[in-house]
Amino acid sequence: MEEIIKLLWEASESFLACRVVLQGEPFPRVIHPYGVARTSKNKIVLVCQQSTGFTKAGGKAGYRNLMLKRIESVEILKEKFEVSDDFNPSDIQYNEWIFHV
């Protein structure tokens, strides 16, 4: 898990998209890593904007809180991203940040 957090941190620091594979999912996701946080429900999640790939949200792009323990692999891509204006790291759902953009 430390290696995954390190890769996500490197990508977020450089504003680079990532391809992530989650356990039990047939296709990877392309995400913009905003940070890793402990939620108010004591879960460790990757907070991100998903642009493409597998989703149960009807295939729509948008914010996702992905369970960190379900991430099998991270590949940093060359695609740059910009942080959405509506990203709020102070949202009450995030209890404690490991890092964020």
mmCIF file of C-alpha atoms in Angstrom:
data_model
loop_
_atom_site.group_PDB
_atom_site.id
_atom_site.type_symbol
_atom_site.label_atom_id
_atom_site.label_comp_id
_atom_site.label_asym_id
_atom_site.label_seq_id
_atom_site.Cartn_x
_atom_site.Cartn_y
_atom_site.Cartn_z
ATOM 1 C CA MET A 1 0.000 0.000 0.000
ATOM 2 C CA GLU A 2 2.923 2.372 0.664
ATOM 3 C CA GLU A 3 4.088 2.100 -2.954
ATOM 4 C CA ILE A 4 0.577 2.909 -4.211
ATOM 5 C CA ILE A 5 0.340 5.967 -1.929
ATOM 6 C CA LYS A 6 3.789 7.104 -3.108
ATOM 7 C CA LEU A 7 2.795 6.853 -6.792
ATOM 8 C CA LEU A 8 -0.487 8.691 -6.187
ATOM 9 C CA TRP A 9 1.349 11.442 -4.287
ATOM 10 C CA GLU A 10 3.919 11.817 -7.087
ATOM 11 C CA ALA A 11 1.138 12.073 -9.663
ATOM 12 C CA SER A 12 -0.856 14.615 -7.656
ATOM 13 C CA GLU A 13 2.232 16.767 -7.037
ATOM 14 C CA SER A 14 2.822 16.913 -10.807
ATOM 15 C CA PHE A 15 -0.904 17.121 -11.692
ATOM 16 C CA LEU A 16 -0.666 13.953 -13.795
ATOM 17 C CA ALA A 17 -3.541 11.569 -14.463
ATOM 18 C CA CYS A 18 -3.267 7.900 -13.469
ATOM 19 C CA ARG A 19 -4.628 4.600 -14.660
ATOM 20 C CA VAL A 20 -5.747 2.522 -11.669
ATOM 21 C CA VAL A 21 -6.968 -1.049 -11.461
ATOM 22 C CA LEU A 22 -9.266 -2.008 -8.585
ATOM 23 C CA GLN A 23 -9.834 -5.542 -7.304
ATOM 24 C CA GLY A 24 -12.787 -7.240 -8.955
ATOM 25 C CA GLU A 25 -13.226 -4.704 -11.744
ATOM 26 C CA PRO A 26 -12.961 -5.771 -15.405
ATOM 27 C CA PHE A 27 -11.473 -2.497 -16.718
ATOM 28 C CA PRO A 28 -9.081 0.158 -15.394
ATOM 29 C CA ARG A 29 -10.115 3.703 -14.512
ATOM 30 C CA VAL A 30 -8.366 6.922 -15.552
ATOM 31 C CA ILE A 31 -8.388 9.331 -12.630
ATOM 32 C CA HIS A 32 -7.015 12.677 -11.493
ATOM 33 C CA PRO A 33 -5.632 12.011 -7.989
ATOM 34 C CA TYR A 34 -6.630 14.809 -5.614
ATOM 35 C CA GLY A 35 -5.404 13.113 -2.441
ATOM 36 C CA VAL A 36 -5.616 10.298 0.077
ATOM 37 C CA ALA A 37 -7.714 10.784 3.188
ATOM 38 C CA ARG A 38 -9.244 9.059 6.188
ATOM 39 C CA THR A 39 -12.986 9.583 6.037
ATOM 40 C CA SER A 40 -15.305 10.425 8.896
ATOM 41 C CA LYS A 41 -16.226 6.707 8.806
ATOM 42 C CA ASN A 42 -12.538 5.777 9.338
ATOM 43 C CA LYS A 43 -11.955 4.468 5.793
ATOM 44 C CA ILE A 44 -8.792 5.294 3.824
ATOM 45 C CA VAL A 45 -9.779 6.507 0.352
ATOM 46 C CA LEU A 46 -8.279 7.921 -2.813
ATOM 47 C CA VAL A 47 -10.166 11.144 -3.550
ATOM 48 C CA CYS A 48 -10.182 11.716 -7.287
ATOM 49 C CA GLN A 49 -11.958 12.912 -10.390
ATOM 50 C CA GLN A 50 -12.566 9.998 -12.731
ATOM 51 C CA SER A 51 -12.467 10.847 -16.417
ATOM 52 C CA THR A 52 -12.918 7.407 -18.038
ATOM 53 C CA GLY A 53 -13.026 3.709 -17.286
ATOM 54 C CA PHE A 54 -15.043 1.320 -15.177
ATOM 55 C CA THR A 55 -17.700 2.778 -12.909
ATOM 56 C CA LYS A 56 -20.955 1.788 -11.299
ATOM 57 C CA ALA A 57 -22.158 5.399 -11.557
ATOM 58 C CA GLY A 58 -23.698 4.928 -14.986
ATOM 59 C CA GLY A 59 -20.456 5.593 -16.834
ATOM 60 C CA LYS A 60 -20.381 9.275 -15.921
ATOM 61 C CA ALA A 61 -17.196 11.142 -15.107
ATOM 62 C CA GLY A 62 -17.004 12.776 -11.683
ATOM 63 C CA TYR A 63 -15.727 12.664 -8.129
ATOM 64 C CA ARG A 64 -14.948 9.270 -6.616
ATOM 65 C CA ASN A 65 -13.744 8.124 -3.219
ATOM 66 C CA LEU A 66 -12.043 4.826 -4.048
ATOM 67 C CA MET A 67 -11.106 2.439 -1.249
ATOM 68 C CA LEU A 68 -7.313 2.491 -1.149
ATOM 69 C CA LYS A 69 -7.077 -1.173 -0.117
ATOM 70 C CA ARG A 70 -8.884 -2.177 -3.351
ATOM 71 C CA ILE A 71 -6.308 -0.524 -5.642
ATOM 72 C CA GLU A 72 -4.140 -3.218 -7.221
ATOM 73 C CA SER A 73 -1.989 -1.016 -9.459
ATOM 74 C CA VAL A 74 -1.275 2.592 -10.382
ATOM 75 C CA GLU A 75 0.270 3.801 -13.628
ATOM 76 C CA ILE A 76 1.166 7.486 -13.895
ATOM 77 C CA LEU A 77 0.209 8.883 -17.306
ATOM 78 C CA LYS A 78 1.589 11.891 -19.201
ATOM 79 C CA GLU A 79 -1.821 13.599 -19.290
ATOM 80 C CA LYS A 80 -1.947 16.755 -17.130
ATOM 81 C CA PHE A 81 -5.052 17.758 -15.167
ATOM 82 C CA GLU A 82 -6.376 20.850 -13.432
ATOM 83 C CA VAL A 83 -8.039 20.731 -10.037
ATOM 84 C CA SER A 84 -11.759 21.421 -10.241
ATOM 85 C CA ASP A 85 -12.868 24.695 -8.640
ATOM 86 C CA ASP A 86 -15.436 22.847 -6.543
ATOM 87 C CA PHE A 87 -12.893 20.549 -4.841
ATOM 88 C CA ASN A 88 -13.242 21.128 -1.089
ATOM 89 C CA PRO A 89 -10.596 19.441 1.081
ATOM 90 C CA SER A 90 -12.397 20.860 4.152
ATOM 91 C CA ASP A 91 -15.553 18.844 3.417
ATOM 92 C CA ILE A 92 -16.758 17.106 6.602
ATOM 93 C CA GLN A 93 -16.549 13.683 4.950
ATOM 94 C CA TYR A 94 -12.731 13.969 5.086
ATOM 95 C CA ASN A 95 -11.512 13.590 8.651
ATOM 96 C CA GLU A 96 -7.753 13.601 8.054
ATOM 97 C CA TRP A 97 -5.608 13.988 4.930
ATOM 98 C CA ILE A 98 -2.462 11.993 4.208
ATOM 99 C CA PHE A 99 -1.945 14.447 1.318
ATOM 100 C CA HIS A 100 -4.005 16.487 -1.128
ATOM 101 C CA VAL A 101 -3.485 18.912 -4.006
#
